[in-house]
Amino acid sequence: NFVLTQPHSVSDSPGKTVTISCTRSSGSIASNFVQWFQQRPGSSPATLIYEDNQRPSGVPDRFSGSIDSSSNSASLTISGLKTEDEADYYCQSYDGTNLVFGPGTKVTVL
Amino acid sequence: EVQLVESGGGLVKPGGSLRLSCAASGFTFSDAWMGWVRQAPGKGLDWIGRIKSKTNGGTTDYAAPAKGRFSISRDDSKNTLYLQMNSLQTEDTAVYYCITILLWFGEAPIYMAVWGTGATVTVSS
């Protein structure tokens, strides 16, 4: 089994760009697709990114996902930060049928 | 509009059982793979398991903590997903979400498209 590690929190001002990393402890990050979820306070999670970098219909292109094999990490980048982006963000991947979620990153818009 | 609405949550004593339901609408439920995810108070997300569409065999797969205690089933005639939970412990206290799985790779969900509103389960004496 592997673990996904995320920073506990990130913050920046409106209009800025923030990047959340998701590092896989063992096995290649590129071997299995990564999803990203957003959970606003008091709400259900919502899918932001699937298949590493695909956005569902309705998700703004301010959100983008990428994979970096050199650091064995996935990243979620939020550009043009808005107050409505204040939320918890979770990455998720798998190995076979074993699905693993990251611990979540709290994004604060200053 | 795709909607998932869970019900059946509540307070249960340790060792007890509970069955959650998830009413689906806005899509062809019988074609969908479905799953359950839970979130303990103030904690992150945990995978419980999934059930394939009957076209794909209707089989289930569970995360290790759920194996032997939890069971996922579906009634396509009622567009409803179920989660039967037995031998509940205090650590099972959580909000339980049902999800639709639009894409999978092999046996693994790779696109959990829609999340339900959540059902709260509290296990306490």
CSV table of C-alpha atoms in Angstrom, one decimal:
chain,number,residue,atom,x,y,z
A,1,ASN,CA,0.0,0.0,0.0
A,2,PHE,CA,1.1,3.6,-0.6
A,3,VAL,CA,0.4,6.9,1.0
A,4,LEU,CA,-0.4,10.3,-0.6
A,5,THR,CA,1.0,13.3,1.1
A,6,GLN,CA,-0.3,16.8,0.7
A,7,PRO,CA,0.6,20.1,2.5
A,8,HIS,CA,-1.7,20.8,5.4
A,9,SER,CA,-2.6,24.3,4.1
A,10,VAL,CA,-1.8,26.9,1.5
A,11,SER,CA,-2.9,30.5,1.3
A,12,ASP,CA,-2.6,33.5,-1.0
A,13,SER,CA,-4.5,36.6,-2.1
A,14,PRO,CA,-7.2,36.9,-4.6
A,15,GLY,CA,-5.9,36.8,-8.2
A,16,LYS,CA,-2.8,34.9,-7.3
A,17,THR,CA,-1.9,31.3,-8.3
A,18,VAL,CA,-1.5,28.5,-5.8
A,19,THR,CA,-0.3,24.9,-6.4
A,20,ILE,CA,-1.1,21.9,-4.2
A,21,SER,CA,1.2,19.0,-4.4
A,22,CYS,CA,0.3,15.3,-3.9
A,23,THR,CA,3.3,13.0,-3.4
A,24,ARG,CA,3.0,9.2,-3.7
A,25,SER,CA,5.1,7.3,-1.2
A,26,SER,CA,5.8,4.2,-3.3
A,27,GLY,CA,5.0,3.1,-6.9
A,28,SER,CA,5.0,5.5,-9.8
A,29,ILE,CA,2.6,8.5,-9.7
A,30,ALA,CA,2.4,8.1,-13.5
A,31,SER,CA,1.2,4.5,-13.3
A,32,ASN,CA,-2.3,5.2,-12.0
A,33,PHE,CA,-4.6,8.1,-12.7
A,34,VAL,CA,-5.1,10.9,-10.1
A,35,GLN,CA,-8.3,12.7,-9.2
A,36,TRP,CA,-8.7,15.9,-7.3
A,37,PHE,CA,-11.8,16.9,-5.3
A,38,GLN,CA,-12.9,20.2,-3.8
A,39,GLN,CA,-14.9,20.3,-0.6
A,40,ARG,CA,-16.3,23.7,0.5
A,41,PRO,CA,-17.3,24.1,4.1
A,42,GLY,CA,-20.5,22.3,4.9
A,43,SER,CA,-20.8,20.8,1.5
A,44,SER,CA,-20.2,17.5,-0.3
A,45,PRO,CA,-17.0,16.9,-2.2
A,46,ALA,CA,-17.1,17.7,-5.9
A,47,THR,CA,-14.7,16.4,-8.6
A,48,LEU,CA,-12.4,19.0,-10.1
A,49,ILE,CA,-9.9,16.8,-12.0
A,50,TYR,CA,-9.9,13.2,-13.3
A,51,GLU,CA,-7.5,11.2,-15.3
A,52,ASP,CA,-4.6,13.4,-14.0
A,53,ASN,CA,-5.6,16.6,-16.0
A,54,GLN,CA,-9.2,16.3,-17.3
A,55,ARG,CA,-11.8,18.8,-16.1
A,56,PRO,CA,-15.5,17.8,-15.8
A,57,SER,CA,-17.9,20.0,-17.6
A,58,GLY,CA,-18.6,23.1,-15.6
A,59,VAL,CA,-15.2,23.2,-13.8
A,60,PRO,CA,-13.5,26.5,-14.7
A,61,ASP,CA,-10.2,26.3,-16.5
A,62,ARG,CA,-8.6,28.1,-13.6
A,63,PHE,CA,-8.2,24.6,-12.2
A,64,SER,CA,-5.6,22.4,-13.8
A,65,GLY,CA,-3.9,19.1,-12.9
A,66,SER,CA,-0.5,17.7,-13.8
A,67,ILE,CA,1.9,14.9,-13.1
A,68,ASP,CA,5.6,15.2,-12.4
A,69,SER,CA,7.4,11.8,-12.5
A,70,SER,CA,10.7,13.3,-11.3
A,71,SER,CA,9.1,14.2,-7.9
A,72,ASN,CA,6.6,11.4,-8.1
A,73,SER,CA,3.9,13.9,-7.5
A,74,ALA,CA,0.7,15.2,-8.9
A,75,SER,CA,-0.3,18.9,-8.6
A,76,LEU,CA,-3.4,20.9,-8.6
A,77,THR,CA,-2.9,24.5,-9.7
A,78,ILE,CA,-5.6,27.2,-9.1
A,79,SER,CA,-4.9,30.4,-11.0
A,80,GLY,CA,-6.7,33.7,-10.5
A,81,LEU,CA,-7.6,32.7,-7.0
A,82,LYS,CA,-11.2,33.7,-5.9
A,83,THR,CA,-12.7,33.9,-2.4
A,84,GLU,CA,-15.1,31.0,-3.5
A,85,ASP,CA,-12.0,28.8,-3.9
A,86,GLU,CA,-11.6,28.7,-0.1
A,87,ALA,CA,-12.1,25.0,0.6
A,88,ASP,CA,-10.4,21.6,1.3
A,89,TYR,CA,-8.8,19.9,-1.6
A,90,TYR,CA,-8.1,16.1,-1.8
A,91,CYS,CA,-6.1,14.1,-4.2
A,92,GLN,CA,-6.8,10.4,-4.8
A,93,SER,CA,-5.2,7.6,-6.7
A,94,TYR,CA,-5.2,3.8,-6.7
A,95,ASP,CA,-3.2,0.6,-7.0
A,96,GLY,CA,-5.3,-2.2,-8.4
A,97,THR,CA,-8.6,-1.9,-6.5
A,98,ASN,CA,-7.0,-0.2,-3.5
A,99,LEU,CA,-8.1,3.5,-3.6
A,100,VAL,CA,-6.2,6.0,-1.6
A,101,PHE,CA,-7.1,9.6,-0.7
A,102,GLY,CA,-4.6,12.2,0.4
A,103,PRO,CA,-5.2,13.9,3.8
A,104,GLY,CA,-6.4,17.1,2.2
A,105,THR,CA,-5.1,20.7,1.9
A,106,LYS,CA,-6.9,23.7,3.2
A,107,VAL,CA,-6.8,26.6,0.8
A,108,THR,CA,-7.3,30.0,2.4
A,109,VAL,CA,-7.9,33.1,0.4
A,110,LEU,CA,-6.4,36.0,2.3
B,1,GLU,CA,-29.8,17.0,-13.5
B,2,VAL,CA,-28.0,14.1,-11.8
B,3,GLN,CA,-29.0,13.8,-8.2
B,4,LEU,CA,-28.0,11.4,-5.4
B,5,VAL,CA,-29.8,11.6,-2.1
B,6,GLU,CA,-28.8,9.4,0.8
B,7,SER,CA,-31.1,8.3,3.6
B,8,GLY,CA,-31.2,6.0,6.5
B,9,GLY,CA,-28.5,7.6,8.7
B,10,GLY,CA,-28.9,8.0,12.4
B,11,LEU,CA,-27.7,7.0,15.9
B,12,VAL,CA,-26.8,3.3,16.5
B,13,LYS,CA,-25.2,1.5,19.4
B,14,PRO,CA,-21.9,-0.2,19.0
B,15,GLY,CA,-22.4,-3.7,17.5
B,16,GLY,CA,-25.6,-2.6,15.8
B,17,SER,CA,-26.5,-2.5,12.1
B,18,LEU,CA,-27.8,0.1,9.7
B,19,ARG,CA,-28.7,0.2,6.1
B,20,LEU,CA,-28.2,3.4,4.0
B,21,SER,CA,-30.0,4.0,0.8
B,22,CYS,CA,-29.1,6.3,-2.1
B,23,ALA,CA,-31.8,7.4,-4.4
B,24,ALA,CA,-30.5,8.2,-7.9
B,25,SER,CA,-32.1,10.4,-10.6
B,26,GLY,CA,-31.2,12.2,-13.8
B,27,PHE,CA,-29.2,9.3,-15.4
B,28,THR,CA,-29.5,5.7,-16.4
B,29,PHE,CA,-28.8,4.1,-13.0
B,30,SER,CA,-28.7,0.6,-14.3
B,31,ASP,CA,-25.7,1.4,-16.6
B,32,ALA,CA,-23.7,3.1,-13.8
B,33,TRP,CA,-21.0,1.8,-11.5
B,34,MET,CA,-21.7,3.2,-8.0
B,35,GLY,CA,-19.7,3.5,-4.9
B,36,TRP,CA,-19.6,4.7,-1.3
B,37,VAL,CA,-17.1,7.1,0.4
B,38,ARG,CA,-17.2,8.2,4.1
B,39,GLN,CA,-15.7,11.1,6.1
B,40,ALA,CA,-15.3,11.0,9.8
B,41,PRO,CA,-15.9,14.2,11.7
B,42,GLY,CA,-13.1,16.7,10.9
B,43,LYS,CA,-11.2,14.1,8.9
B,44,GLY,CA,-10.5,13.3,5.3
B,45,LEU,CA,-12.2,11.0,2.8
B,46,ASP,CA,-12.1,7.2,3.0
B,47,TRP,CA,-13.0,4.7,0.3
B,48,ILE,CA,-15.6,2.1,1.2
B,49,GLY,CA,-16.2,0.2,-2.0
B,50,ARG,CA,-18.1,0.0,-5.3
B,51,ILE,CA,-20.5,-2.1,-7.3
B,52,LYS,CA,-20.4,-2.6,-11.0
B,53,SER,CA,-23.4,-2.4,-13.3
B,54,LYS,CA,-25.2,-5.7,-13.9
B,55,THR,CA,-24.0,-5.4,-17.5
B,56,ASN,CA,-20.5,-5.6,-16.2
B,57,GLY,CA,-21.2,-8.4,-13.8
B,58,GLY,CA,-22.7,-6.5,-10.8
B,59,THR,CA,-19.8,-7.5,-8.6
B,60,THR,CA,-18.6,-5.6,-5.5
B,61,ASP,CA,-15.2,-4.7,-4.2
B,62,TYR,CA,-14.4,-3.2,-0.7
B,63,ALA,CA,-11.6,-1.4,1.1
B,64,ALA,CA,-10.0,-3.5,3.8
B,65,PRO,CA,-11.8,-1.9,6.8
B,66,ALA,CA,-15.2,-2.6,5.1
B,67,LYS,CA,-14.6,-6.2,4.1
B,68,GLY,CA,-16.8,-8.7,6.0
B,69,ARG,CA,-18.9,-6.0,7.8
B,70,PHE,CA,-20.2,-3.8,5.0
B,71,SER,CA,-22.2,-4.9,1.9
B,72,ILE,CA,-23.1,-2.8,-1.2
B,73,SER,CA,-26.1,-3.8,-3.3
B,74,ARG,CA,-28.4,-2.2,-5.8
B,75,ASP,CA,-32.0,-2.3,-7.0
B,76,ASP,CA,-32.0,-1.1,-10.6
B,77,SER,CA,-35.8,-1.2,-10.7
B,78,LYS,CA,-35.9,1.4,-7.9
B,79,ASN,CA,-32.8,3.4,-9.0
B,80,THR,CA,-31.4,2.8,-5.5
B,81,LEU,CA,-28.0,1.9,-4.1
B,82,TYR,CA,-27.7,0.4,-0.6
B,83,LEU,CA,-25.0,0.1,2.0
B,84,GLN,CA,-25.6,-2.5,4.7
B,85,MET,CA,-23.4,-1.9,7.7
B,86,ASN,CA,-23.0,-4.5,10.4
B,87,SER,CA,-21.0,-4.8,13.6
B,88,LEU,CA,-20.7,-1.0,13.7
B,89,GLN,CA,-18.0,0.5,15.9
B,90,THR,CA,-17.5,4.1,17.2
B,91,GLU,CA,-14.8,4.6,14.5
B,92,ASP,CA,-17.5,4.1,11.8
B,93,THR,CA,-19.1,7.4,12.9
B,94,ALA,CA,-19.0,9.5,9.7
B,95,VAL,CA,-20.9,11.1,6.9
B,96,TYR,CA,-21.4,8.5,4.2
B,97,TYR,CA,-21.5,9.7,0.5
B,98,CYS,CA,-22.7,7.7,-2.5
B,99,ILE,CA,-21.0,8.4,-5.8
B,100,THR,CA,-21.5,7.7,-9.5
B,101,ILE,CA,-18.5,6.3,-11.3
B,102,LEU,CA,-18.4,7.4,-14.9
B,103,LEU,CA,-15.0,6.0,-15.9
B,104,TRP,CA,-13.0,3.1,-14.7
B,105,PHE,CA,-9.6,1.6,-15.5
B,106,GLY,CA,-9.5,-2.2,-15.0
B,107,GLU,CA,-11.3,-2.6,-11.7
B,108,ALA,CA,-10.6,0.9,-10.3
B,109,PRO,CA,-12.8,4.0,-10.5
B,110,ILE,CA,-11.0,6.8,-12.2
B,111,TYR,CA,-13.8,9.4,-12.4
B,112,MET,CA,-16.2,9.7,-9.5
B,113,ALA,CA,-18.5,12.1,-11.3
B,114,VAL,CA,-21.3,13.0,-8.8
B,115,TRP,CA,-21.4,13.0,-5.1
B,116,GLY,CA,-24.5,12.7,-3.0
B,117,THR,CA,-25.6,15.0,-0.2
B,118,GLY,CA,-24.4,12.6,2.5
B,119,ALA,CA,-26.0,10.6,5.4
B,120,THR,CA,-24.7,11.0,8.9
B,121,VAL,CA,-24.1,7.9,10.9
B,122,THR,CA,-23.3,8.1,14.6
B,123,VAL,CA,-22.2,5.1,16.5
B,124,SER,CA,-22.4,5.6,20.3
B,125,SER,CA,-23.7,4.0,23.4
